[in-house]
Amino acid sequence: MRRSKSCLLSSCVPMGTAALPIEKHFVPPAALPSWPASVSDGGFAKGSIDLGGLEVRQITTFSKVWSTTQGGEHGVGATFFKPSPVPAGFSVLGHYAQPNNRPLFGHVLVARDTSGTGALLAAPVDYTLVWSSPDGAGHFWLPKAPEGYKAVGAVVTATSDEPSPDEVRCVRADFTDACETEKPELSSDKDGFRAATLRPAVRGIDARGVHAGTFLSQSSATPANASALACLKNNSASYTSSMPDLAQVNSLLGAYAPHVFLHPKEAYFPSSVTWFFENGALLHQKGSQTTTPVAADGSNLPRGGGNDGGYWLDLPADKKQREEVKKGDLASAKVYVQAKPMLGGTVTDLAVWIFYPLNGAARAKVGFLTIPLGKIGEHAGDWEHVTLRVSNFSGGLLRMYFSQHSAGTWVEASQLEYLDGFGGNRPVAYASLHGHAMYAKAGLVLQGNSRLGVGIRNDCARGSRLDTGGAERWEVVSAEYLGVKEPAWFGFERGWGPREVYNIGRVINSVARILPRSMRERLAKLVEKVFVGDGPTGPKMHGNWRNDEREAR
């Protein structure tokens, strides 16, 4: 066993001191509904999932081991827990960590071997002490797995005694997958100590890596070969067996479909795709001077081909009609939902897509000045989305993704806003003024260098509301694992608007003449980074169609 030297992480708090905010459990606004029974006797929301002989359950109750009130996210510290109670016959795979700036809300998986071989789980042969707090109240350990097995999570103890071999189990290597750190929960510059939550390194519809909810701990004294941990892997022949069927997907949308607030000054509203087509949308073909009206069901749109520039959609040619269509039609607006397996089929991602006939022009903020950027950012055919991540163990909402231009942000369910007076667990999303990027809270978000006060404005506030609840407001357009037949227009992979080309330098010099040259150049680089791309495309051409959501860094 290797032991590291103690570090000096300040304000360490042992068990038994004043309660931290972390000890308050998050309780959703409403109880979970009863999900419809599966027509195929599937395993959705039945409490456990079979990974091919390794049964796992989700534990959401914990016993606190150690806390610190400094460092970590926003400098408020973190708390470390062990799952408790654990069902009879199941084994702990690792402990749980969470920052102190939110109520307790999370899970770890526990496992038992149902393969009949008894060989899928094994006790660690030893532990490596990674780090000890100076007050002796917190000790971080990494299990050393026997040959052919891998450890899945770190262990925290309140004494310096090495944990029992029965504290956790290691997992046979073929039931594990590569993992990566997702976010740091706690760190110290003095000795390189850090604790960070883990997730599968490869995440997508076909990926088998399973998120176990555990964390990694390291320090400068940790041997390199001792710090490697793994995620679980779903080896079941049918890794989607715990996914919801179509009736259950619709029930989940009834429970969690978001309220989307548009800004009070918004001029460009969403619409249904059918409304856009019926009100004069045109299909253009490269090299042709002739345009084709789009059929109401999109059946005359070319399918496949990717965004090759061969075809694109545009607003009506008639000037008056064009201006009307730009405004959208909130009354007809629908959301279009893709249901997909993620994290080895242990969660369901419901990507909720919203269509806007027009994305409005952008505005910049430089110090106290707001600068309209001419036509920069304006384009026809704007697709935006949020994604609801649902546990296939319980049907509970875990987190929600907010798309924000080329990337976005995951927000835990405990940190979402829920609309008073409507009941239920339906979260709120805010669409930014003109640009329609999605945010979890109202206010101004500056895309760029917020420290210097230079960036693209994303203003969010409560104005008109798109209520995506109600079966008439959503349409499940894609769920490969269910064989859902996609509507004809959904196969149109090309541009939903023409690619716009801007002379950014000229525009900036025109609209921001009062700024110093260096500031204009800095603003031009930011605008170019944000708005130069391949043009507006449909949902299938976005990276998250088959992969996990792209997160802003």
XYZ file of C-alpha atoms in Angstrom:
553
model
C 0.000 0.000 0.000
C 1.297 3.460 -0.965
C 0.573 6.458 1.267
C 0.750 10.097 0.239
C 1.764 13.040 2.337
C -0.978 15.175 3.876
C -2.053 18.367 2.123
C -3.339 21.635 3.505
C -6.826 22.090 2.098
C -8.263 24.798 4.353
C -11.453 24.723 6.378
C -11.934 20.970 6.408
C -15.085 20.051 8.316
C -15.457 16.634 9.983
C -18.716 14.822 10.407
C -20.943 16.071 13.168
C -20.413 19.790 12.614
C -23.057 22.266 11.464
C -25.173 21.001 8.560
C -24.093 22.125 5.120
C -26.608 23.018 2.377
C -25.605 19.720 0.782
C -27.551 17.793 3.399
C -30.866 19.068 2.141
C -32.216 16.611 -0.403
C -33.753 17.945 -3.591
C -37.431 17.107 -3.814
C -39.104 17.632 -7.229
C -42.197 19.855 -7.211
C -44.440 16.818 -7.743
C -44.243 13.084 -7.175
C -43.316 10.903 -10.116
C -46.360 9.715 -12.046
C -47.133 6.071 -12.664
C -45.664 5.242 -16.060
C -47.756 3.157 -18.462
C -47.016 -0.551 -18.470
C -44.789 -1.617 -21.345
C -46.608 -3.406 -24.145
C -43.550 -5.648 -24.625
C -42.823 -6.221 -20.927
C -39.738 -4.010 -21.195
C -37.614 -3.002 -18.251
C -38.210 0.763 -18.160
C -38.556 2.260 -14.654
C -38.426 -1.111 -12.923
C -35.617 -0.173 -10.571
C -32.829 -2.350 -11.940
C -31.096 -2.943 -15.270
C -29.366 -6.097 -16.473
C -26.013 -5.346 -18.134
C -25.742 -8.903 -19.454
C -25.337 -10.824 -16.216
C -24.418 -7.884 -14.011
C -27.532 -6.371 -12.428
C -27.252 -2.744 -11.328
C -29.492 -0.528 -9.226
C -29.480 3.219 -8.687
C -28.925 4.399 -5.100
C -29.970 7.976 -4.305
C -29.670 7.952 -0.508
C -26.336 8.495 1.206
C -24.431 8.681 4.461
C -22.052 11.644 4.727
C -18.371 10.837 5.300
C -16.437 14.121 5.037
C -16.931 17.768 4.015
C -14.944 20.903 3.311
C -16.421 24.373 2.978
C -13.782 25.838 0.658
C -12.439 25.032 -2.792
C -14.337 23.240 -5.500
C -17.124 24.733 -7.580
C -17.588 28.446 -6.806
C -15.273 28.033 -3.802
C -18.000 26.575 -1.586
C -16.428 23.179 -1.006
C -17.718 19.664 -1.510
C -19.108 16.758 0.458
C -18.350 13.053 0.045
C -20.795 10.240 0.732
C -21.175 6.478 0.736
C -24.425 4.981 -0.610
C -26.734 3.850 2.178
C -28.700 1.695 2.527
C -27.584 -0.850 -0.083
C -30.039 -3.641 -1.058
C -29.186 -7.119 0.174
C -26.957 -8.995 -2.244
C -25.661 -5.853 -3.968
C -22.162 -4.417 -3.705
C -20.907 -0.832 -3.611
C -18.651 0.111 -6.553
C -17.515 3.514 -5.286
C -18.553 6.562 -3.267
C -20.287 9.769 -4.336
C -19.131 13.416 -4.421
C -21.065 16.645 -4.828
C -20.342 20.382 -4.503
C -21.982 22.235 -1.627
C -23.789 24.829 -3.718
C -26.867 22.745 -4.422
C -29.199 20.351 -2.601
C -28.226 16.700 -2.464
C -29.246 15.136 -5.760
C -27.391 12.344 -7.468
C -26.871 8.619 -7.588
C -24.359 5.812 -7.700
C -24.883 2.330 -9.048
C -24.549 -0.811 -6.967
C -24.224 -4.242 -8.553
C -24.683 -7.953 -8.109
C -23.560 -10.875 -10.254
C -26.533 -12.691 -11.814
C -24.487 -14.531 -14.452
C -24.365 -17.751 -12.459
C -20.565 -17.752 -12.567
C -19.902 -15.588 -9.539
C -16.913 -14.173 -11.405
C -18.073 -10.688 -12.442
C -17.237 -8.974 -9.136
C -14.154 -9.280 -6.942
C -12.863 -7.658 -3.776
C -9.874 -5.316 -4.138
C -6.532 -6.808 -3.142
C -5.400 -3.564 -1.528
C -6.020 0.192 -1.367
C -3.808 3.166 -2.191
C -4.150 6.154 0.129
C -4.371 9.166 -2.181
C -4.826 12.023 0.276
C -5.654 12.812 3.910
C -7.082 16.012 5.310
C -4.926 17.771 7.918
C -7.572 17.307 10.626
C -7.559 13.555 10.034
C -11.282 13.449 9.276
C -11.152 12.595 5.587
C -9.083 9.969 3.784
C -9.302 9.178 0.065
C -8.503 5.689 -1.219
C -8.273 3.987 -4.598
C -9.033 0.255 -4.695
C -6.358 -1.958 -6.267
C -8.137 -4.455 -8.494
C -7.065 -8.068 -8.890
C -5.742 -9.121 -12.268
C -8.484 -9.180 -14.896
C -10.651 -6.683 -12.984
C -10.937 -2.902 -12.770
C -11.919 -0.505 -10.012
C -14.882 1.777 -10.725
C -14.755 4.407 -7.963
C -12.836 5.926 -5.074
C -13.577 5.383 -1.381
C -13.593 7.967 1.445
C -13.180 7.086 5.126
C -13.412 9.123 8.319
C -10.413 7.359 9.906
C -6.928 6.502 8.695
C -7.689 2.793 8.845
C -7.547 1.135 5.452
C -11.053 0.234 4.216
C -12.224 -3.340 4.457
C -11.945 -5.468 1.291
C -15.732 -5.737 1.544
C -16.220 -1.953 1.258
C -16.389 -2.079 -2.538
C -16.165 -4.514 -5.402
C -14.093 -4.345 -8.582
C -15.647 -5.383 -11.891
C -14.374 -7.911 -14.426
C -12.607 -5.971 -17.167
C -14.935 -7.021 -19.999
C -17.834 -5.381 -18.108
C -16.010 -2.045 -17.963
C -15.367 0.753 -20.433
C -12.965 3.687 -20.658
C -13.957 6.747 -18.651
C -12.959 10.388 -18.311
C -13.376 13.075 -15.679
C -16.470 15.212 -16.196
C -15.963 18.043 -13.729
C -13.797 18.700 -10.686
C -15.573 18.544 -7.350
C -12.558 19.570 -5.271
C -8.909 20.445 -5.885
C -5.818 21.790 -4.144
C -2.869 23.449 -5.902
C -0.503 22.668 -3.019
C -0.105 18.965 -3.709
C -2.061 18.347 -6.868
C -5.024 16.789 -5.065
C -8.270 16.649 -6.984
C -11.529 14.757 -6.900
C -13.599 14.667 -10.065
C -16.758 12.878 -11.160
C -16.466 10.287 -13.921
C -18.367 9.515 -17.100
C -17.859 7.202 -20.101
C -15.247 8.553 -22.511
C -17.356 7.558 -25.543
C -21.008 8.568 -25.382
C -23.529 8.048 -28.153
C -26.491 6.024 -29.363
C -24.370 2.940 -30.010
C -21.904 3.354 -27.133
C -22.143 0.860 -24.267
C -20.388 2.794 -21.484
C -22.504 3.214 -18.319
C -22.253 6.133 -15.884
C -21.779 4.675 -12.410
C -22.020 7.994 -10.505
C -18.614 7.512 -8.867
C -15.577 9.794 -8.743
C -11.803 9.704 -9.145
C -9.346 11.075 -6.589
C -5.688 11.847 -7.344
C -2.719 13.668 -5.885
C 0.834 14.345 -6.973
C 1.904 11.375 -4.855
C -0.519 8.944 -6.504
C 1.270 6.313 -8.602
C 0.224 6.659 -12.248
C -0.899 3.040 -12.472
C -3.042 3.425 -9.358
C -5.197 6.293 -10.609
C -6.911 4.527 -13.507
C -10.599 3.854 -12.959
C -13.227 2.541 -15.352
C -16.897 2.978 -16.073
C -19.290 0.083 -16.411
C -20.247 -1.453 -19.755
C -23.598 -2.821 -20.875
C -22.910 -6.254 -22.380
C -26.562 -7.203 -22.739
C -27.528 -8.565 -26.152
C -30.356 -6.023 -26.094
C -28.868 -2.946 -24.432
C -32.063 -0.954 -25.137
C -34.285 -3.366 -23.200
C -34.787 -0.801 -20.406
C -35.702 2.021 -22.765
C -39.290 3.381 -22.703
C -41.726 2.290 -25.395
C -43.648 4.897 -27.368
C -46.497 5.198 -24.861
C -43.952 5.678 -22.084
C -42.022 8.275 -24.137
C -45.241 10.244 -24.551
C -45.911 9.899 -20.824
C -42.415 11.248 -20.083
C -43.073 14.226 -22.338
C -46.332 14.838 -20.533
C -44.407 14.921 -17.268
C -41.363 16.954 -18.361
C -42.170 18.915 -21.541
C -40.630 22.347 -20.894
C -42.208 25.785 -20.734
C -40.194 27.958 -23.143
C -40.272 31.702 -22.539
C -39.588 34.111 -25.390
C -38.212 37.582 -24.680
C -40.851 40.383 -24.337
C -39.206 42.163 -27.311
C -38.988 39.038 -29.473
C -40.080 39.630 -33.080
C -39.273 36.199 -34.568
C -41.398 33.434 -33.091
C -41.348 29.682 -33.643
C -43.843 27.872 -35.843
C -44.653 24.352 -36.872
C -42.769 23.019 -39.880
C -46.105 22.484 -41.654
C -47.041 26.155 -41.167
C -43.703 27.205 -42.651
C -44.232 25.007 -45.687
C -47.867 26.028 -46.179
C -46.962 29.706 -46.041
C -44.620 29.809 -48.992
C -41.325 28.123 -48.075
C -39.254 27.542 -51.221
C -36.785 24.833 -52.221
C -33.697 26.078 -54.087
C -31.323 23.922 -56.122
C -27.745 24.876 -56.868
C -27.307 25.999 -60.455
C -31.035 26.417 -61.081
C -32.927 29.685 -61.370
C -36.209 27.919 -60.626
C -37.550 27.517 -57.090
C -40.057 24.922 -55.961
C -42.804 25.472 -53.373
C -42.456 22.916 -50.587
C -45.351 20.489 -50.146
C -47.138 20.766 -46.798
C -45.775 17.388 -45.680
C -42.338 17.978 -47.193
C -42.717 14.973 -49.471
C -41.032 16.753 -52.399
C -37.840 17.512 -50.474
C -34.722 15.540 -51.438
C -33.625 13.085 -48.768
C -30.129 12.263 -47.581
C -27.022 13.717 -49.136
C -25.787 15.662 -46.130
C -25.225 19.399 -46.194
C -23.574 19.361 -49.620
C -24.872 22.759 -50.736
C -26.950 21.191 -53.498
C -30.310 22.245 -52.036
C -31.551 24.695 -49.436
C -34.786 26.197 -48.169
C -35.683 29.869 -48.023
C -38.493 32.226 -47.063
C -41.204 33.129 -49.623
C -40.193 35.308 -52.574
C -43.113 37.720 -52.183
C -41.876 40.604 -50.005
C -45.037 41.020 -47.929
C -45.452 37.287 -47.400
C -41.758 36.983 -46.583
C -42.015 39.568 -43.804
C -45.029 37.796 -42.325
C -43.363 34.390 -42.337
C -40.289 35.837 -40.626
C -42.458 36.518 -37.589
C -43.386 32.845 -37.207
C -46.630 31.668 -35.672
C -46.591 30.865 -31.978
C -50.150 29.511 -32.116
C -49.122 26.731 -34.505
C -45.717 26.022 -33.004
C -44.845 22.428 -32.157
C -41.767 20.698 -30.846
C -40.231 17.682 -32.546
C -38.747 14.997 -30.327
C -35.967 12.496 -30.862
C -35.784 9.701 -28.266
C -32.417 7.939 -28.046
C -30.505 5.589 -25.734
C -27.489 7.051 -23.951
C -24.959 5.861 -21.385
C -25.335 2.246 -22.395
C -29.118 2.356 -22.433
C -29.398 3.337 -18.769
C -30.849 6.766 -19.613
C -33.157 8.105 -22.305
C -32.361 11.420 -23.950
C -35.385 13.288 -25.271
C -34.068 15.970 -27.627
C -36.846 18.574 -27.959
C -36.381 20.556 -31.199
C -37.987 23.938 -31.910
C -38.162 25.503 -35.380
C -38.061 29.250 -36.089
C -38.556 30.571 -39.656
C -36.007 33.304 -38.901
C -33.057 33.815 -36.574
C -32.721 37.541 -35.896
C -29.614 39.682 -36.159
C -27.137 39.701 -33.301
C -26.159 42.522 -30.943
C -22.848 43.026 -29.228
C -22.059 44.496 -25.825
C -18.889 46.510 -25.321
C -18.704 47.965 -21.843
C -21.900 49.953 -21.355
C -22.668 50.071 -25.087
C -25.014 47.780 -26.982
C -24.112 47.648 -30.680
C -26.504 46.216 -33.318
C -24.482 44.140 -35.788
C -26.429 44.880 -38.944
C -27.520 41.626 -40.619
C -24.854 39.515 -38.917
C -26.479 36.468 -37.331
C -29.696 36.775 -39.330
C -30.681 33.705 -41.324
C -33.729 31.724 -42.365
C -34.478 28.334 -40.834
C -33.347 28.205 -37.201
C -33.402 24.923 -35.247
C -32.811 25.060 -31.485
C -33.233 22.386 -28.838
C -33.167 21.301 -25.231
C -32.590 17.715 -24.136
C -34.251 15.979 -21.206
C -32.138 13.182 -19.704
C -34.308 10.633 -17.934
C -33.276 7.724 -15.732
C -34.329 4.349 -17.108
C -34.214 3.001 -13.546
C -37.037 5.244 -12.307
C -38.240 7.598 -15.039
C -36.981 10.537 -12.980
C -35.579 13.633 -14.693
C -31.820 13.790 -14.102
C -30.705 16.878 -16.020
C -31.523 19.116 -18.948
C -29.310 20.379 -21.757
C -29.673 23.915 -23.133
C -28.301 24.425 -26.658
C -26.478 27.732 -27.024
C -25.335 28.374 -30.591
C -22.522 25.883 -31.311
C -22.449 24.256 -27.863
C -24.474 24.336 -24.646
C -24.803 23.490 -20.966
C -26.162 20.616 -18.881
C -28.089 21.678 -15.762
C -28.986 19.239 -12.990
C -32.690 18.755 -12.302
C -32.179 20.177 -8.825
C -31.014 23.473 -10.374
C -33.790 23.901 -12.921
C -36.582 26.442 -12.648
C -40.139 25.102 -12.449
C -43.193 27.199 -13.230
C -45.326 28.087 -10.228
C -49.037 27.503 -10.547
C -48.800 24.709 -13.123
C -47.866 21.804 -10.863
C -45.819 18.873 -12.027
C -42.137 18.680 -12.856
C -42.045 20.555 -16.140
C -38.935 22.795 -16.246
C -38.559 26.295 -17.673
C -36.270 27.304 -20.542
C -35.551 30.803 -21.837
C -34.968 31.535 -25.527
C -32.623 34.480 -26.028
C -33.794 37.578 -27.879
C -33.612 37.102 -31.693
C -30.926 34.388 -31.475
C -33.082 31.818 -29.617
C -30.198 30.200 -27.713
C -31.587 28.327 -24.717
C -30.818 29.134 -21.075
C -31.968 27.889 -17.691
C -32.374 31.324 -16.106
C -33.546 34.792 -17.121
C -30.991 37.559 -17.501
C -28.126 38.577 -19.764
C -25.551 36.010 -20.824
C -22.538 37.463 -22.589
C -20.947 35.164 -25.133
C -17.319 36.205 -25.286
C -15.078 37.871 -22.726
C -17.449 38.731 -19.888
C -14.514 39.866 -17.720
C -13.749 42.646 -20.222
C -17.433 43.274 -20.943
C -17.126 42.370 -24.634
C -19.380 39.791 -26.214
C -22.525 38.799 -28.066
C -25.676 39.562 -26.089
C -28.056 36.766 -25.136
C -30.958 38.475 -23.361
C -33.525 36.239 -21.658
C -36.751 37.283 -19.929
C -40.340 36.152 -19.480
C -42.462 37.278 -22.410
C -44.669 35.040 -24.538
C -44.635 31.374 -23.548
C -44.421 28.314 -25.747
C -46.141 25.622 -23.730
C -44.778 22.381 -25.177
C -47.056 20.276 -22.981
C -50.077 18.516 -24.443
C -49.990 15.843 -27.134
C -50.933 18.419 -29.784
C -47.785 20.388 -29.050
C -45.168 17.664 -29.511
C -44.464 15.039 -32.126
C -42.073 12.128 -31.643
C -40.331 12.162 -35.010
C -37.422 9.795 -34.378
C -36.721 6.846 -32.105
C -34.562 4.318 -33.933
C -34.755 1.719 -31.194
C -38.567 1.751 -31.543
C -38.636 1.846 -35.327
C -40.582 5.118 -35.360
C -41.268 6.238 -38.929
C -39.900 9.709 -39.487
C -41.993 12.309 -41.355
C -40.978 12.939 -44.964
C -39.471 16.374 -44.267
C -37.257 15.027 -41.517
C -34.968 13.381 -44.035
C -34.025 16.761 -45.519
C -30.427 17.099 -44.361
C -29.482 20.176 -46.327
C -29.720 23.823 -45.356
C -32.971 25.069 -43.849
C -31.877 28.495 -45.019
C -29.277 29.856 -47.416
C -25.745 30.182 -46.134
C -25.166 33.816 -45.250
C -21.808 35.469 -45.932
C -20.932 38.604 -43.972
C -18.154 41.128 -44.432
C -17.604 41.201 -40.704
C -14.758 43.702 -40.657
C -16.677 46.195 -42.772
C -19.819 45.841 -40.644
C -17.914 46.286 -37.370
C -16.095 49.358 -38.707
C -19.461 50.788 -39.770
C -21.564 50.137 -36.663
C -18.809 50.628 -34.055
C -16.907 53.620 -35.384
C -16.666 55.182 -31.932
C -14.635 52.254 -30.575
C -10.825 52.205 -30.644
C -9.367 50.161 -33.479
C -8.022 47.477 -31.138
C -11.478 46.994 -29.635
C -13.078 46.785 -33.100
C -10.565 44.137 -34.110
C -11.241 42.139 -30.951
C -14.978 42.337 -31.546
C -14.574 41.296 -35.192
C -12.626 38.175 -34.173
C -15.315 37.240 -31.665
C -18.124 37.729 -34.202
C -16.268 35.672 -36.799
C -15.759 32.854 -34.313
C -19.445 32.778 -33.384
C -21.173 33.306 -36.726
C -18.985 31.849 -39.475
C -20.040 28.277 -40.255
C -21.864 26.007 -42.663
C -25.203 27.734 -42.326
C -28.479 26.585 -40.752
C -29.073 22.841 -40.919
C -31.767 20.456 -39.723
C -31.560 18.317 -36.569
C -29.973 15.319 -38.306
C -26.904 17.345 -39.239
C -26.203 18.383 -35.647
C -23.486 16.533 -33.755
C -25.849 15.475 -30.985
C -28.026 13.467 -33.378
C -26.047 10.296 -32.651
C -23.635 11.522 -29.995
C -23.809 13.195 -26.612
C -24.441 16.919 -26.388
C -21.544 19.276 -26.996
C -20.697 21.277 -23.887
C -19.353 24.817 -23.818
C -15.828 25.121 -22.422
